[in-house]
Amino acid sequence: MPSVPPDFLDGVRDAAPLHLGIVPFGLVTGVAAIEQGLSISHAIGMSLIVFAGASQLAMIELLGADAPLAIVVGTAVIVNLRMMMYSASIAPYFRSFAARAKTVASYLLTDQAYALSLARYTRVDGTDRFAYYIGVAASLWVVWQFATITGAVVGTGLPPEWGFGFAAPLVFLALLVPTLKDRASGASAVTGGVVAVAVVVAGVPFHVDIVVAAIAGVLVGLAVESLGGDA
């Protein structure tokens, strides 16, 4: 049998501490999908196809609110725009990959896979880049799928009176708070929240509150940052 590349095992080992962090996130995502009316097969299908926690939660919320499909897809694209920057940054290290390998790598790209792989490439010469990346990214994928599927299965057995509809907003708050490191990020978060509430209260149709709030938050954050709001 062919031996497993050492760099692949290094990738799995380096990603192991992150596995513990994504398990509860995945469980809540699976539960939230069921709470918002998705079937187990739909919840699993979304996790397999989208494979992006924040986007999945945003889509789940919008699908539960019967938002138009264009708004659901548009929101997912906006939330995942950062992947374009990650791709542009890491692409030089992937030039030697075959087209099929690049396709697999792009599907498995996450914040964690990008950060760990880039740090490894710039720190350790001679790394088997594909093996290390797959070790990180594929192990994260397996843990995420297991967690979301488990959450979806468990979610079907939760009594409605337990009120787990708060699960998705709670996770979003957990993701938001650690990112508030300066005035720019704080201004962006406050603006997004205020605009989202205002849009909902105003009764704007098609559930565009997330999209409008995201755009407003980004614009305000950029404006504050350009004025020296990093302190």
PDB file of C-alpha atoms in Angstrom:
ATOM      1  CA  MET A   1       0.000   0.000   0.000  1.00  0.00           C
ATOM      2  CA  PRO A   2       1.274   3.510  -0.770  1.00  0.00           C
ATOM      3  CA  SER A   3       2.386   5.402   2.298  1.00  0.00           C
ATOM      4  CA  VAL A   4       0.542   8.518   3.451  1.00  0.00           C
ATOM      5  CA  PRO A   5       2.588  11.665   2.742  1.00  0.00           C
ATOM      6  CA  PRO A   6       4.046  13.105   5.969  1.00  0.00           C
ATOM      7  CA  ASP A   7       2.835  16.583   4.995  1.00  0.00           C
ATOM      8  CA  PHE A   8      -0.741  15.273   4.804  1.00  0.00           C
ATOM      9  CA  LEU A   9      -0.460  13.980   8.364  1.00  0.00           C
ATOM     10  CA  ASP A  10       1.040  17.318   9.415  1.00  0.00           C
ATOM     11  CA  GLY A  11      -2.001  19.057   7.939  1.00  0.00           C
ATOM     12  CA  VAL A  12      -4.415  16.825   9.841  1.00  0.00           C
ATOM     13  CA  ARG A  13      -2.446  17.339  13.058  1.00  0.00           C
ATOM     14  CA  ASP A  14      -2.288  21.133  12.661  1.00  0.00           C
ATOM     15  CA  ALA A  15      -6.036  21.283  11.991  1.00  0.00           C
ATOM     16  CA  ALA A  16      -6.947  19.024  14.940  1.00  0.00           C
ATOM     17  CA  PRO A  17      -7.354  21.859  17.487  1.00  0.00           C
ATOM     18  CA  LEU A  18      -9.791  23.548  15.086  1.00  0.00           C
ATOM     19  CA  HIS A  19     -11.925  20.415  14.850  1.00  0.00           C
ATOM     20  CA  LEU A  20     -13.111  20.901  18.422  1.00  0.00           C
ATOM     21  CA  GLY A  21     -14.206  24.428  17.599  1.00  0.00           C
ATOM     22  CA  ILE A  22     -16.245  23.604  14.509  1.00  0.00           C
ATOM     23  CA  VAL A  23     -18.150  20.656  16.006  1.00  0.00           C
ATOM     24  CA  PRO A  24     -20.596  22.777  18.071  1.00  0.00           C
ATOM     25  CA  PHE A  25     -20.918  25.235  15.160  1.00  0.00           C
ATOM     26  CA  GLY A  26     -21.805  22.372  12.819  1.00  0.00           C
ATOM     27  CA  LEU A  27     -24.237  20.845  15.317  1.00  0.00           C
ATOM     28  CA  VAL A  28     -26.086  24.144  15.709  1.00  0.00           C
ATOM     29  CA  THR A  29     -26.160  24.630  11.921  1.00  0.00           C
ATOM     30  CA  GLY A  30     -27.767  21.223  11.466  1.00  0.00           C
ATOM     31  CA  VAL A  31     -30.309  21.858  14.219  1.00  0.00           C
ATOM     32  CA  ALA A  32     -31.094  25.320  12.810  1.00  0.00           C
ATOM     33  CA  ALA A  33     -31.763  23.839   9.368  1.00  0.00           C
ATOM     34  CA  ILE A  34     -34.370  21.478  10.786  1.00  0.00           C
ATOM     35  CA  GLU A  35     -35.877  24.198  12.986  1.00  0.00           C
ATOM     36  CA  GLN A  36     -36.366  26.406   9.923  1.00  0.00           C
ATOM     37  CA  GLY A  37     -38.311  23.683   8.112  1.00  0.00           C
ATOM     38  CA  LEU A  38     -35.662  22.002   5.979  1.00  0.00           C
ATOM     39  CA  SER A  39     -35.724  18.226   5.673  1.00  0.00           C
ATOM     40  CA  ILE A  40     -32.747  16.115   6.695  1.00  0.00           C
ATOM     41  CA  SER A  41     -31.869  15.496   3.039  1.00  0.00           C
ATOM     42  CA  HIS A  42     -32.007  19.223   2.281  1.00  0.00           C
ATOM     43  CA  ALA A  43     -29.862  20.039   5.310  1.00  0.00           C
ATOM     44  CA  ILE A  44     -27.283  17.433   4.324  1.00  0.00           C
ATOM     45  CA  GLY A  45     -27.368  18.507   0.689  1.00  0.00           C
ATOM     46  CA  MET A  46     -26.754  22.137   1.603  1.00  0.00           C
ATOM     47  CA  SER A  47     -23.842  21.172   3.828  1.00  0.00           C
ATOM     48  CA  LEU A  48     -22.279  19.076   1.076  1.00  0.00           C
ATOM     49  CA  ILE A  49     -22.755  21.627  -1.716  1.00  0.00           C
ATOM     50  CA  VAL A  50     -22.219  24.945   0.056  1.00  0.00           C
ATOM     51  CA  PHE A  51     -19.706  23.899   2.741  1.00  0.00           C
ATOM     52  CA  ALA A  52     -19.519  27.348   4.343  1.00  0.00           C
ATOM     53  CA  GLY A  53     -20.808  27.805   7.875  1.00  0.00           C
ATOM     54  CA  ALA A  54     -21.763  31.483   7.871  1.00  0.00           C
ATOM     55  CA  SER A  55     -23.324  31.223   4.410  1.00  0.00           C
ATOM     56  CA  GLN A  56     -25.261  28.126   5.380  1.00  0.00           C
ATOM     57  CA  LEU A  57     -26.697  29.840   8.443  1.00  0.00           C
ATOM     58  CA  ALA A  58     -27.665  32.922   6.432  1.00  0.00           C
ATOM     59  CA  MET A  59     -29.321  30.773   3.779  1.00  0.00           C
ATOM     60  CA  ILE A  60     -31.136  28.722   6.416  1.00  0.00           C
ATOM     61  CA  GLU A  61     -32.557  31.872   8.008  1.00  0.00           C
ATOM     62  CA  LEU A  62     -33.730  33.225   4.649  1.00  0.00           C
ATOM     63  CA  LEU A  63     -35.195  29.915   3.483  1.00  0.00           C
ATOM     64  CA  GLY A  64     -37.070  29.672   6.771  1.00  0.00           C
ATOM     65  CA  ALA A  65     -38.503  33.144   6.070  1.00  0.00           C
ATOM     66  CA  ASP A  66     -39.567  32.113   2.532  1.00  0.00           C
ATOM     67  CA  ALA A  67     -37.231  34.626   0.911  1.00  0.00           C
ATOM     68  CA  PRO A  68     -36.906  34.522  -2.898  1.00  0.00           C
ATOM     69  CA  LEU A  69     -34.212  32.172  -4.162  1.00  0.00           C
ATOM     70  CA  ALA A  70     -32.288  35.051  -5.763  1.00  0.00           C
ATOM     71  CA  ILE A  71     -31.978  36.746  -2.353  1.00  0.00           C
ATOM     72  CA  VAL A  72     -30.852  33.504  -0.727  1.00  0.00           C
ATOM     73  CA  VAL A  73     -28.158  32.877  -3.345  1.00  0.00           C
ATOM     74  CA  GLY A  74     -27.118  36.540  -3.442  1.00  0.00           C
ATOM     75  CA  THR A  75     -26.673  36.608   0.323  1.00  0.00           C
ATOM     76  CA  ALA A  76     -24.505  33.481   0.233  1.00  0.00           C
ATOM     77  CA  VAL A  77     -22.328  35.028  -2.472  1.00  0.00           C
ATOM     78  CA  ILE A  78     -21.870  38.262  -0.512  1.00  0.00           C
ATOM     79  CA  VAL A  79     -20.995  36.418   2.693  1.00  0.00           C
ATOM     80  CA  ASN A  80     -18.402  34.341   0.809  1.00  0.00           C
ATOM     81  CA  LEU A  81     -16.789  37.143  -1.201  1.00  0.00           C
ATOM     82  CA  ARG A  82     -13.736  36.888   1.045  1.00  0.00           C
ATOM     83  CA  MET A  83     -12.968  33.555  -0.636  1.00  0.00           C
ATOM     84  CA  MET A  84     -12.021  35.477  -3.778  1.00  0.00           C
ATOM     85  CA  MET A  85      -9.305  37.278  -1.805  1.00  0.00           C
ATOM     86  CA  TYR A  86      -8.118  34.031  -0.261  1.00  0.00           C
ATOM     87  CA  SER A  87      -7.967  32.417  -3.707  1.00  0.00           C
ATOM     88  CA  ALA A  88      -5.965  35.283  -5.205  1.00  0.00           C
ATOM     89  CA  SER A  89      -3.548  35.189  -2.282  1.00  0.00           C
ATOM     90  CA  ILE A  90      -2.895  31.450  -2.257  1.00  0.00           C
ATOM     91  CA  ALA A  91      -3.087  30.860  -6.039  1.00  0.00           C
ATOM     92  CA  PRO A  92       0.670  31.352  -6.670  1.00  0.00           C
ATOM     93  CA  TYR A  93       1.382  28.339  -4.462  1.00  0.00           C
ATOM     94  CA  PHE A  94      -1.077  26.207  -6.466  1.00  0.00           C
ATOM     95  CA  ARG A  95       0.243  26.925  -9.974  1.00  0.00           C
ATOM     96  CA  SER A  96       1.811  23.499 -10.345  1.00  0.00           C
ATOM     97  CA  PHE A  97      -1.380  21.677  -9.359  1.00  0.00           C
ATOM     98  CA  ALA A  98      -3.335  19.779 -12.021  1.00  0.00           C
ATOM     99  CA  ALA A  99      -6.719  21.221 -12.983  1.00  0.00           C
ATOM    100  CA  ARG A 100      -8.559  18.499 -11.069  1.00  0.00           C
ATOM    101  CA  ALA A 101      -6.501  19.169  -7.944  1.00  0.00           C
ATOM    102  CA  LYS A 102      -7.232  22.900  -8.191  1.00  0.00           C
ATOM    103  CA  THR A 103     -10.950  22.140  -8.445  1.00  0.00           C
ATOM    104  CA  VAL A 104     -10.855  20.012  -5.295  1.00  0.00           C
ATOM    105  CA  ALA A 105      -8.784  22.642  -3.494  1.00  0.00           C
ATOM    106  CA  SER A 106     -11.220  25.413  -4.399  1.00  0.00           C
ATOM    107  CA  TYR A 107     -14.194  23.409  -3.116  1.00  0.00           C
ATOM    108  CA  LEU A 108     -12.448  22.734   0.202  1.00  0.00           C
ATOM    109  CA  LEU A 109     -11.247  26.320   0.730  1.00  0.00           C
ATOM    110  CA  THR A 110     -12.152  27.730   4.142  1.00  0.00           C
ATOM    111  CA  ASP A 111     -10.787  30.435   6.426  1.00  0.00           C
ATOM    112  CA  GLN A 112      -8.905  27.858   8.472  1.00  0.00           C
ATOM    113  CA  ALA A 113      -7.484  25.934   5.489  1.00  0.00           C
ATOM    114  CA  TYR A 114      -6.260  29.171   3.940  1.00  0.00           C
ATOM    115  CA  ALA A 115      -4.627  30.489   7.113  1.00  0.00           C
ATOM    116  CA  LEU A 116      -2.878  27.261   8.117  1.00  0.00           C
ATOM    117  CA  SER A 117      -1.686  26.434   4.594  1.00  0.00           C
ATOM    118  CA  LEU A 118      -0.319  29.886   3.843  1.00  0.00           C
ATOM    119  CA  ALA A 119       1.526  29.947   7.165  1.00  0.00           C
ATOM    120  CA  ARG A 120       3.034  26.536   6.416  1.00  0.00           C
ATOM    121  CA  TYR A 121       4.096  27.454   2.872  1.00  0.00           C
ATOM    122  CA  THR A 122       5.887  30.596   3.993  1.00  0.00           C
ATOM    123  CA  ARG A 123       7.513  28.902   6.996  1.00  0.00           C
ATOM    124  CA  VAL A 124       8.592  25.438   5.791  1.00  0.00           C
ATOM    125  CA  ASP A 125      10.472  25.006   2.510  1.00  0.00           C
ATOM    126  CA  GLY A 126       9.966  21.800   0.558  1.00  0.00           C
ATOM    127  CA  THR A 127       6.420  21.209   1.788  1.00  0.00           C
ATOM    128  CA  ASP A 128       4.235  18.998  -0.388  1.00  0.00           C
ATOM    129  CA  ARG A 129       1.711  21.803  -0.770  1.00  0.00           C
ATOM    130  CA  PHE A 130      -1.199  19.743  -2.046  1.00  0.00           C
ATOM    131  CA  ALA A 131      -0.740  17.000   0.551  1.00  0.00           C
ATOM    132  CA  TYR A 132      -0.599  19.489   3.412  1.00  0.00           C
ATOM    133  CA  TYR A 133      -3.573  21.496   2.128  1.00  0.00           C
ATOM    134  CA  ILE A 134      -5.700  18.375   1.719  1.00  0.00           C
ATOM    135  CA  GLY A 135      -4.691  17.198   5.191  1.00  0.00           C
ATOM    136  CA  VAL A 136      -6.011  20.428   6.657  1.00  0.00           C
ATOM    137  CA  ALA A 137      -8.993  21.068   4.404  1.00  0.00           C
ATOM    138  CA  ALA A 138     -10.320  17.513   4.016  1.00  0.00           C
ATOM    139  CA  SER A 139     -10.152  16.825   7.745  1.00  0.00           C
ATOM    140  CA  LEU A 140     -12.117  20.020   8.402  1.00  0.00           C
ATOM    141  CA  TRP A 141     -14.641  18.947   5.746  1.00  0.00           C
ATOM    142  CA  VAL A 142     -15.149  15.514   7.328  1.00  0.00           C
ATOM    143  CA  VAL A 143     -15.658  16.955  10.821  1.00  0.00           C
ATOM    144  CA  TRP A 144     -18.038  19.648   9.530  1.00  0.00           C
ATOM    145  CA  GLN A 145     -20.179  17.152   7.607  1.00  0.00           C
ATOM    146  CA  PHE A 146     -20.330  14.787  10.569  1.00  0.00           C
ATOM    147  CA  ALA A 147     -21.341  17.624  12.891  1.00  0.00           C
ATOM    148  CA  THR A 148     -24.015  19.125  10.633  1.00  0.00           C
ATOM    149  CA  ILE A 149     -25.509  15.735   9.783  1.00  0.00           C
ATOM    150  CA  THR A 150     -25.604  14.845  13.476  1.00  0.00           C
ATOM    151  CA  GLY A 151     -27.250  18.187  14.235  1.00  0.00           C
ATOM    152  CA  ALA A 152     -29.852  17.649  11.528  1.00  0.00           C
ATOM    153  CA  VAL A 153     -30.691  14.152  12.770  1.00  0.00           C
ATOM    154  CA  VAL A 154     -30.844  15.301  16.396  1.00  0.00           C
ATOM    155  CA  GLY A 155     -32.883  18.344  15.390  1.00  0.00           C
ATOM    156  CA  THR A 156     -35.732  16.190  14.101  1.00  0.00           C
ATOM    157  CA  GLY A 157     -36.207  14.786  17.593  1.00  0.00           C
ATOM    158  CA  LEU A 158     -36.249  18.097  19.449  1.00  0.00           C
ATOM    159  CA  PRO A 159     -39.696  19.154  20.719  1.00  0.00           C
ATOM    160  CA  PRO A 160     -40.874  22.420  19.092  1.00  0.00           C
ATOM    161  CA  GLU A 161     -41.548  23.909  22.535  1.00  0.00           C
ATOM    162  CA  TRP A 162     -37.810  23.835  23.242  1.00  0.00           C
ATOM    163  CA  GLY A 163     -37.551  26.842  20.947  1.00  0.00           C
ATOM    164  CA  PHE A 164     -34.247  26.222  19.192  1.00  0.00           C
ATOM    165  CA  GLY A 165     -35.091  28.886  16.619  1.00  0.00           C
ATOM    166  CA  PHE A 166     -32.566  31.125  18.409  1.00  0.00           C
ATOM    167  CA  ALA A 167     -29.690  28.817  17.407  1.00  0.00           C
ATOM    168  CA  ALA A 168     -28.654  30.532  14.164  1.00  0.00           C
ATOM    169  CA  PRO A 169     -28.682  34.117  15.526  1.00  0.00           C
ATOM    170  CA  LEU A 170     -26.744  32.940  18.597  1.00  0.00           C
ATOM    171  CA  VAL A 171     -23.998  31.435  16.461  1.00  0.00           C
ATOM    172  CA  PHE A 172     -23.795  34.600  14.359  1.00  0.00           C
ATOM    173  CA  LEU A 173     -23.251  36.581  17.560  1.00  0.00           C
ATOM    174  CA  ALA A 174     -20.546  34.155  18.651  1.00  0.00           C
ATOM    175  CA  LEU A 175     -18.798  34.639  15.309  1.00  0.00           C
ATOM    176  CA  LEU A 176     -19.187  38.415  15.419  1.00  0.00           C
ATOM    177  CA  VAL A 177     -17.886  39.318  18.877  1.00  0.00           C
ATOM    178  CA  PRO A 178     -14.256  38.093  18.416  1.00  0.00           C
ATOM    179  CA  THR A 179     -13.914  40.160  15.226  1.00  0.00           C
ATOM    180  CA  LEU A 180     -14.670  43.489  16.948  1.00  0.00           C
ATOM    181  CA  LYS A 181     -11.050  44.519  17.359  1.00  0.00           C
ATOM    182  CA  ASP A 182     -11.072  48.190  16.301  1.00  0.00           C
ATOM    183  CA  ARG A 183     -13.336  51.153  15.553  1.00  0.00           C
ATOM    184  CA  ALA A 184     -13.765  50.147  11.919  1.00  0.00           C
ATOM    185  CA  SER A 185     -15.070  46.663  12.734  1.00  0.00           C
ATOM    186  CA  GLY A 186     -17.236  48.050  15.553  1.00  0.00           C
ATOM    187  CA  ALA A 187     -18.754  50.699  13.287  1.00  0.00           C
ATOM    188  CA  SER A 188     -19.386  48.064  10.611  1.00  0.00           C
ATOM    189  CA  ALA A 189     -21.143  45.744  13.073  1.00  0.00           C
ATOM    190  CA  VAL A 190     -23.307  48.462  14.603  1.00  0.00           C
ATOM    191  CA  THR A 191     -24.267  49.803  11.185  1.00  0.00           C
ATOM    192  CA  GLY A 192     -25.164  46.364   9.890  1.00  0.00           C
ATOM    193  CA  GLY A 193     -27.341  45.628  12.906  1.00  0.00           C
ATOM    194  CA  VAL A 194     -29.139  48.965  12.837  1.00  0.00           C
ATOM    195  CA  VAL A 195     -29.747  48.830   9.092  1.00  0.00           C
ATOM    196  CA  ALA A 196     -31.013  45.241   9.268  1.00  0.00           C
ATOM    197  CA  VAL A 197     -33.544  46.133  11.944  1.00  0.00           C
ATOM    198  CA  ALA A 198     -34.572  49.294  10.085  1.00  0.00           C
ATOM    199  CA  VAL A 199     -35.151  47.390   6.860  1.00  0.00           C
ATOM    200  CA  VAL A 200     -37.281  44.779   8.631  1.00  0.00           C
ATOM    201  CA  VAL A 201     -39.315  47.418  10.490  1.00  0.00           C
ATOM    202  CA  ALA A 202     -39.816  49.356   7.247  1.00  0.00           C
ATOM    203  CA  GLY A 203     -41.358  46.257   5.713  1.00  0.00           C
ATOM    204  CA  VAL A 204     -39.064  46.173   2.679  1.00  0.00           C
ATOM    205  CA  PRO A 205     -40.115  43.143   0.592  1.00  0.00           C
ATOM    206  CA  PHE A 206     -38.135  40.073  -0.474  1.00  0.00           C
ATOM    207  CA  HIS A 207     -36.199  39.771   2.813  1.00  0.00           C
ATOM    208  CA  VAL A 208     -33.272  41.851   1.587  1.00  0.00           C
ATOM    209  CA  ASP A 209     -32.372  42.988   5.122  1.00  0.00           C
ATOM    210  CA  ILE A 210     -29.235  40.815   5.309  1.00  0.00           C
ATOM    211  CA  VAL A 211     -27.969  41.935   1.904  1.00  0.00           C
ATOM    212  CA  VAL A 212     -28.638  45.652   2.521  1.00  0.00           C
ATOM    213  CA  ALA A 213     -27.192  45.482   6.049  1.00  0.00           C
ATOM    214  CA  ALA A 214     -24.061  43.687   4.848  1.00  0.00           C
ATOM    215  CA  ILE A 215     -23.386  46.254   2.131  1.00  0.00           C
ATOM    216  CA  ALA A 216     -24.017  49.175   4.504  1.00  0.00           C
ATOM    217  CA  GLY A 217     -21.791  47.654   7.170  1.00  0.00           C
ATOM    218  CA  VAL A 218     -18.913  47.071   4.757  1.00  0.00           C
ATOM    219  CA  LEU A 219     -19.130  50.599   3.357  1.00  0.00           C
ATOM    220  CA  VAL A 220     -19.155  52.212   6.800  1.00  0.00           C
ATOM    221  CA  GLY A 221     -16.304  49.992   7.979  1.00  0.00           C
ATOM    222  CA  LEU A 222     -14.194  50.951   4.967  1.00  0.00           C
ATOM    223  CA  ALA A 223     -14.998  54.631   5.488  1.00  0.00           C
ATOM    224  CA  VAL A 224     -13.984  54.534   9.161  1.00  0.00           C
ATOM    225  CA  GLU A 225     -10.819  52.587   8.324  1.00  0.00           C
ATOM    226  CA  SER A 226      -9.822  55.118   5.657  1.00  0.00           C
ATOM    227  CA  LEU A 227     -10.203  57.868   8.267  1.00  0.00           C
ATOM    228  CA  GLY A 228      -7.841  56.121  10.630  1.00  0.00           C
ATOM    229  CA  GLY A 229     -10.274  53.979  12.605  1.00  0.00           C
ATOM    230  CA  ASP A 230      -7.878  51.117  13.377  1.00  0.00           C
ATOM    231  CA  ALA A 231      -7.102  52.253  16.920  1.00  0.00           C
TER     232      ALA A 231
END
